[in-house]
Amino acid sequence: MKQVLSCIQPTGDMHFGNYFGAVQNWVKLQEEYDCVYGVVDYHAMTMPYNPVKLRQNTWNLIINLLASGVKAENLFVQSLVPEHAELSWIFNCVCSYGQLTRMTQFKDKKDQLQEGQSEAFISSGLFTYPVLQAADILIYNADYVPVGKDQEQHLELSRNIAQRFNHQFGQEYFKIPEPLFTKIPKVMSPAAPNRKMSKSLGPKHYIDVFGEEARIRKQVRSAVTDTGDNVAGEMSAGVGNLFELLKAADRMSDHDSLMNDYNAGDLKYSALKDAVADGLVTISSELREKRNELNSDKKAVKNMIKQSSYEIRKRAQQTLKDVRSITGLMSIRY
Ligand code: TRP
């Protein structure tokens, strides 16, 4: 079976953009591949953060992922596999400085931190973040990495690091991982449908999967439909996003009949919005029920994930054992 690896940062609540855009895909991939999924808390340290919140967000995200259908045995916490940090150091020494300076996500995040602040603190961790990501991927010899377009450059860097390592040490040790682009819904902000649904844009721009029903309905009801600058004869971005959400929520019969209305020129936005809200609320209440179950025995969840991380760590240790030998470091007893 081919090996799939992906990771997600523990940054608070899960919104429908995360759910439809990544998590649902992770769940499906488990049927076809040997999957390893990480909650990457080391990565979350690269931006200013609060230690208590980091630990809370890590466990919350794990519960959300389990409630969504990710299997516990496939899930690990990055810092419970400290070999990621070790391999990252070794990769820092085979990755060129020049290549890291070309990473656009670093530039974006740096600009974000510096916005209106001349003395903003930019950590070296933020700069070498993609090297740690390469370690996440290569430590398990992944064949495929399901990622969004925004991560393409980082994946390319991982491939380069693998090639450079193999070349420098004269053996084909690391597999060269491939991106896995599956057709995933592109969920936009309800308030600004030309931008991706995102927490960083503010509370109007994302719909929390575990939000109260009334709030979900209200957010859908106030979604932008026509902005007045539509190209004649083309569906507006806001209406397109509502149809996309219906499809993502698997409401195909609603989708098709409302699309017929649209094509006939008599679509009622209120009917479209009601259908979307119903779809999202249904998913939300199912997930919430599962989450409540998991939350009722948090200790069991923690033990389960510590155990799965422990099992997954054995694979990482095997890689490090080989890498230590190849690179001239001391061998260590695990
Ligand atoms: N950088 C990714 C993101 O922001 C998260 C990530 C870390 C990741 N390590 C990874 C994704 C390894 C895929 C594979 O979304």
Coordinates of C-alpha atoms and ligand atoms in Angstrom, one line a residue:
M1 CA 0.0 0.0 0.0
K2 CA 1.2 3.5 -0.8
Q3 CA 2.1 5.8 2.1
V4 CA 0.3 9.1 2.5
L5 CA 1.3 11.7 5.0
S6 CA -0.2 15.1 5.9
C7 CA -0.2 17.4 8.8
I8 CA -2.2 20.3 10.2
Q9 CA -1.3 23.0 12.6
P10 CA -3.2 23.3 15.9
T11 CA -4.7 26.7 15.6
G12 CA -8.0 26.8 17.4
D13 CA -11.5 26.0 16.0
M14 CA -12.1 24.0 12.8
H15 CA -14.2 25.8 10.2
F16 CA -16.0 24.4 7.2
G17 CA -13.1 25.5 4.9
N18 CA -10.8 23.2 6.9
Y19 CA -13.4 20.4 7.1
F20 CA -14.4 20.3 3.4
G21 CA -11.0 21.3 2.1
A22 CA -8.7 19.0 4.0
V23 CA -10.2 16.9 6.8
Q24 CA -12.9 15.1 4.8
N25 CA -10.3 14.3 2.2
W26 CA -8.0 12.8 4.9
V27 CA -10.9 10.6 6.0
K28 CA -11.5 9.3 2.5
L29 CA -7.8 8.6 1.8
Q30 CA -7.7 6.2 4.7
E31 CA -9.7 3.7 2.6
E32 CA -7.1 3.5 -0.1
Y33 CA -3.7 4.3 1.5
D34 CA -1.6 3.7 4.5
C35 CA -2.1 7.1 6.1
V36 CA -0.1 9.0 8.8
Y37 CA -1.5 12.3 10.0
G38 CA 0.2 14.7 12.3
V39 CA -0.9 17.6 14.5
V40 CA 2.2 19.7 14.2
D41 CA 2.7 21.6 17.5
Y42 CA 6.4 22.3 16.7
H43 CA 5.3 24.3 13.7
A44 CA 2.8 26.3 15.8
M45 CA 5.8 27.7 17.8
T46 CA 7.1 29.6 14.8
M47 CA 4.6 32.5 15.3
P48 CA 3.8 34.2 18.6
Y49 CA 1.7 31.9 20.7
N50 CA 0.5 31.1 24.2
P51 CA 1.8 27.8 25.7
V52 CA -1.4 26.9 27.6
K53 CA -3.5 27.6 24.5
L54 CA -1.1 25.5 22.3
R55 CA -1.6 22.4 24.4
Q56 CA -5.4 23.0 24.5
N57 CA -5.6 23.6 20.8
T58 CA -3.6 20.4 20.1
W59 CA -6.0 18.2 22.1
N60 CA -9.0 20.0 20.7
L61 CA -7.9 19.5 17.2
I62 CA -7.3 15.9 17.9
I63 CA -10.8 15.5 19.2
N64 CA -12.2 17.3 16.2
L65 CA -10.2 15.1 13.8
L66 CA -11.4 11.9 15.5
A67 CA -15.0 13.2 15.5
S68 CA -14.6 13.8 11.8
G69 CA -13.6 10.2 11.2
V70 CA -9.8 10.2 11.2
K71 CA -8.7 6.9 12.7
A72 CA -6.8 7.1 16.0
E73 CA -4.1 4.7 14.9
N74 CA -3.2 7.0 12.0
L75 CA -2.9 10.1 14.2
F76 CA 0.2 11.4 16.0
V77 CA 1.3 14.6 17.8
Q78 CA 4.5 15.9 16.3
S79 CA 6.3 16.7 19.6
L80 CA 5.6 13.2 20.8
V81 CA 7.9 12.1 18.0
P82 CA 10.9 14.4 18.7
E83 CA 12.9 12.7 15.9
H84 CA 11.1 15.2 13.6
A85 CA 13.1 18.0 15.2
E86 CA 16.3 16.0 15.0
L87 CA 15.9 15.2 11.3
S88 CA 15.0 18.9 10.7
W89 CA 18.4 19.9 12.1
I90 CA 20.1 17.4 9.8
F91 CA 18.1 18.7 6.8
N92 CA 19.0 22.3 7.8
C93 CA 22.5 21.3 6.8
V94 CA 21.6 19.9 3.4
C95 CA 19.1 22.7 2.5
S96 CA 20.6 25.9 1.0
Y97 CA 20.0 29.3 2.6
G98 CA 19.2 30.8 -0.8
Q99 CA 16.4 28.4 -1.4
L100 CA 14.8 29.2 1.9
T101 CA 14.9 32.9 1.2
R102 CA 12.6 32.3 -1.8
M103 CA 9.7 30.7 0.2
T104 CA 6.7 32.9 -0.3
Q105 CA 4.9 31.8 2.8
F106 CA 7.8 33.0 5.0
K107 CA 7.5 36.4 3.3
D108 CA 3.8 36.5 3.8
K109 CA 3.9 35.6 7.4
K110 CA 6.8 38.0 8.0
D111 CA 4.9 40.8 6.4
Q112 CA 1.8 39.9 8.5
L113 CA 3.9 40.2 11.7
Q114 CA 5.5 43.4 10.6
E115 CA 2.3 45.1 9.5
G116 CA 2.4 48.5 11.2
Q117 CA 5.2 47.3 13.6
S118 CA 8.8 48.2 12.9
E119 CA 10.3 46.1 15.7
A120 CA 8.3 42.9 15.2
F121 CA 10.0 39.7 16.3
I122 CA 10.6 37.2 13.4
S123 CA 11.9 33.9 14.7
S124 CA 14.5 31.8 12.8
G125 CA 12.0 29.0 13.3
L126 CA 9.6 30.8 11.0
F127 CA 12.4 30.9 8.4
T128 CA 13.3 27.2 8.7
Y129 CA 9.7 26.1 9.0
P130 CA 9.7 24.4 5.6
V131 CA 12.7 22.3 6.6
L132 CA 10.8 20.9 9.5
Q133 CA 7.9 20.2 7.1
A134 CA 10.4 18.2 4.9
A135 CA 11.3 16.2 8.0
D136 CA 7.6 15.4 8.7
I137 CA 7.2 14.1 5.2
L138 CA 10.5 12.2 4.6
I139 CA 10.8 10.7 8.1
Y140 CA 7.9 8.3 7.1
N141 CA 9.1 7.8 3.5
A142 CA 5.8 9.1 2.2
D143 CA 4.8 8.5 -1.4
Y144 CA 2.0 11.1 -1.5
V145 CA 1.3 14.3 0.3
P146 CA -2.2 15.7 0.0
V147 CA -1.7 19.5 0.1
G148 CA -3.4 22.6 -1.1
K149 CA -1.9 24.9 -3.7
D150 CA -0.5 27.1 -1.0
Q151 CA 1.8 24.3 0.1
E152 CA 3.2 23.4 -3.4
Q153 CA 6.4 25.3 -2.9
H154 CA 7.1 23.7 0.5
L155 CA 6.5 20.2 -1.1
E156 CA 8.9 21.1 -3.9
L157 CA 11.5 22.0 -1.2
S158 CA 11.0 18.6 0.5
R159 CA 11.7 16.9 -2.8
N160 CA 14.8 19.0 -3.3
I161 CA 16.0 18.1 0.2
A162 CA 15.5 14.4 -0.5
Q163 CA 17.4 14.6 -3.8
R164 CA 20.2 16.6 -2.3
F165 CA 20.6 14.3 0.6
N166 CA 20.6 11.2 -1.7
H167 CA 23.1 12.9 -3.9
Q168 CA 25.4 14.2 -1.2
F169 CA 25.6 10.9 0.6
G170 CA 25.7 8.8 -2.5
Q171 CA 22.7 6.6 -2.0
E172 CA 19.0 6.6 -2.9
Y173 CA 17.9 6.6 0.7
F174 CA 14.8 8.9 0.6
K175 CA 11.9 8.4 -1.8
I176 CA 10.9 11.6 -3.6
P177 CA 7.4 12.4 -2.4
E178 CA 4.7 13.5 -4.8
P179 CA 1.9 15.9 -4.2
L180 CA -1.6 14.4 -4.2
F181 CA -4.1 16.8 -5.7
T182 CA -7.6 15.4 -5.2
K183 CA -10.7 17.3 -6.2
I184 CA -11.6 19.2 -3.1
P185 CA -14.2 21.9 -2.6
K186 CA -12.9 25.4 -2.6
V187 CA -14.8 27.1 0.2
M188 CA -14.8 30.9 0.2
S189 CA -15.5 33.4 2.9
P190 CA -19.2 34.1 3.2
A191 CA -18.5 37.8 3.8
A192 CA -15.9 38.2 1.0
P193 CA -16.5 35.3 -1.5
N194 CA -13.4 36.2 -3.5
R195 CA -11.2 35.1 -0.6
K196 CA -10.6 31.7 0.9
M197 CA -12.5 30.9 4.1
S198 CA -10.0 31.7 6.8
K199 CA -9.8 32.5 10.4
S200 CA -7.1 35.1 10.0
L201 CA -9.5 37.4 8.0
G202 CA -11.8 37.8 11.1
P203 CA -15.0 36.2 12.6
K204 CA -17.2 37.1 9.6
H205 CA -15.0 35.2 7.2
Y206 CA -15.3 31.6 8.6
I207 CA -18.1 29.3 9.8
D208 CA -17.1 27.2 12.8
V209 CA -18.1 23.6 12.3
F210 CA -18.9 23.3 16.0
G211 CA -20.7 26.7 16.2
E212 CA -24.2 27.0 17.6
E213 CA -27.0 26.2 15.1
A214 CA -28.4 29.8 15.3
R215 CA -25.0 31.2 14.5
I216 CA -24.4 29.0 11.5
R217 CA -27.8 29.9 10.2
K218 CA -27.3 33.5 10.7
Q219 CA -23.9 33.5 9.0
V220 CA -25.3 31.7 6.0
R221 CA -28.3 34.1 5.9
S222 CA -26.0 37.1 5.8
A223 CA -23.6 35.6 3.1
V224 CA -22.9 38.0 0.3
T225 CA -24.7 37.0 -2.9
D226 CA -24.5 39.9 -5.4
T227 CA -21.8 42.4 -5.0
G228 CA -22.9 44.5 -7.9
D229 CA -19.7 44.0 -9.9
N230 CA -20.7 40.7 -11.5
V231 CA -19.9 40.0 -15.1
A232 CA -23.2 39.9 -17.0
G233 CA -24.4 36.3 -17.5
E234 CA -21.9 34.8 -15.0
M235 CA -22.8 33.5 -11.6
S236 CA -21.5 35.8 -8.8
A237 CA -18.8 34.5 -6.5
G238 CA -21.1 34.5 -3.5
V239 CA -23.8 32.5 -5.2
G240 CA -21.2 30.1 -6.6
N241 CA -19.8 29.6 -3.1
L242 CA -23.3 28.7 -1.8
F243 CA -23.7 26.1 -4.5
E244 CA -20.2 24.8 -3.7
L245 CA -21.2 24.5 -0.1
L246 CA -24.3 22.6 -1.0
K247 CA -22.3 20.1 -3.0
A248 CA -19.7 19.8 -0.3
A249 CA -22.4 19.1 2.2
D250 CA -23.6 16.3 -0.1
R251 CA -27.0 17.9 -0.7
M252 CA -27.1 17.0 -4.4
S253 CA -30.8 16.9 -5.0
D254 CA -31.2 20.4 -3.4
H255 CA -28.2 21.5 -5.5
D256 CA -29.6 20.3 -8.8
S257 CA -33.1 21.6 -8.3
L258 CA -31.9 25.0 -7.1
M259 CA -29.4 25.1 -10.1
N260 CA -32.4 24.5 -12.4
D261 CA -34.1 27.5 -10.8
Y262 CA -31.0 29.5 -11.3
N263 CA -30.8 28.6 -14.9
A264 CA -34.5 29.4 -15.4
G265 CA -33.8 32.8 -13.8
D266 CA -36.0 32.4 -10.8
L267 CA -33.7 31.3 -8.0
K268 CA -34.7 32.6 -4.6
Y269 CA -31.5 33.4 -2.6
S270 CA -33.4 32.7 0.6
A271 CA -34.2 29.1 -0.6
L272 CA -30.6 28.6 -1.6
K273 CA -29.4 29.8 1.8
D274 CA -31.9 27.7 3.7
A275 CA -30.7 24.6 1.9
V276 CA -27.1 25.4 2.6
A277 CA -27.8 26.2 6.3
D278 CA -29.7 22.9 6.7
G279 CA -26.8 21.0 5.1
L280 CA -24.2 22.6 7.4
V281 CA -26.3 22.3 10.5
T282 CA -26.8 18.5 9.9
I283 CA -23.1 17.9 9.6
S284 CA -22.4 20.1 12.6
S285 CA -24.8 18.3 14.8
E286 CA -23.5 14.9 13.8
L287 CA -19.9 15.9 14.5
R288 CA -20.9 17.6 17.7
E289 CA -22.5 14.5 19.0
K290 CA -19.3 12.5 18.3
R291 CA -17.2 15.2 19.9
N292 CA -19.3 15.2 23.0
E293 CA -18.8 11.4 23.3
L294 CA -15.0 11.8 23.0
N295 CA -15.0 14.7 25.4
S296 CA -16.8 12.6 28.0
D297 CA -13.7 10.5 28.3
K298 CA -10.8 12.8 27.5
K299 CA -8.4 10.7 29.4
A300 CA -9.1 7.7 27.1
V301 CA -8.5 9.9 24.0
K302 CA -5.2 11.2 25.4
N303 CA -4.0 7.6 26.1
M304 CA -5.0 6.5 22.7
I305 CA -3.1 9.2 20.9
K306 CA -0.1 8.8 23.1
Q307 CA -0.1 5.1 22.2
S308 CA -0.5 5.8 18.5
S309 CA 2.2 8.4 18.6
Y310 CA 4.4 5.9 20.3
E311 CA 3.8 3.3 17.6
I312 CA 4.3 5.8 14.8
R313 CA 7.5 7.0 16.5
K314 CA 9.1 3.6 16.0
R315 CA 9.0 4.2 12.3
A316 CA 10.6 7.6 12.7
Q317 CA 13.3 6.1 14.9
Q318 CA 14.2 3.6 12.2
T319 CA 14.7 6.4 9.7
L320 CA 16.9 8.3 12.2
K321 CA 18.9 5.2 12.9
D322 CA 19.7 4.9 9.2
V323 CA 20.3 8.7 8.8
R324 CA 22.7 8.8 11.7
S325 CA 24.7 6.0 10.1
I326 CA 24.7 7.6 6.6
T327 CA 25.7 11.1 7.8
G328 CA 28.5 10.1 10.2
L329 CA 26.7 10.8 13.5
M330 CA 27.0 8.5 16.5
S331 CA 24.6 5.6 16.7
I332 CA 22.2 5.7 19.5
R333 CA 20.2 3.0 21.4
Y334 CA 16.5 3.7 21.2
Ligands
TRP1 N1 2.6 23.8 6.4 C1 1.4 23.1 6.4 C2 0.2 24.1 6.5 O1 0.4 25.2 6.9 C3 1.3 22.1 7.6 C4 2.3 21.1 7.5 C5 3.4 20.9 8.4 C6 2.3 20.0 6.6 N2 4.1 19.8 8.0 C7 3.4 19.2 6.9 C8 1.5 19.6 5.5 C9 3.7 18.0 6.2 C10 1.8 18.5 4.8 C11 2.9 17.7 5.1 O2 -0.8 23.7 6.0

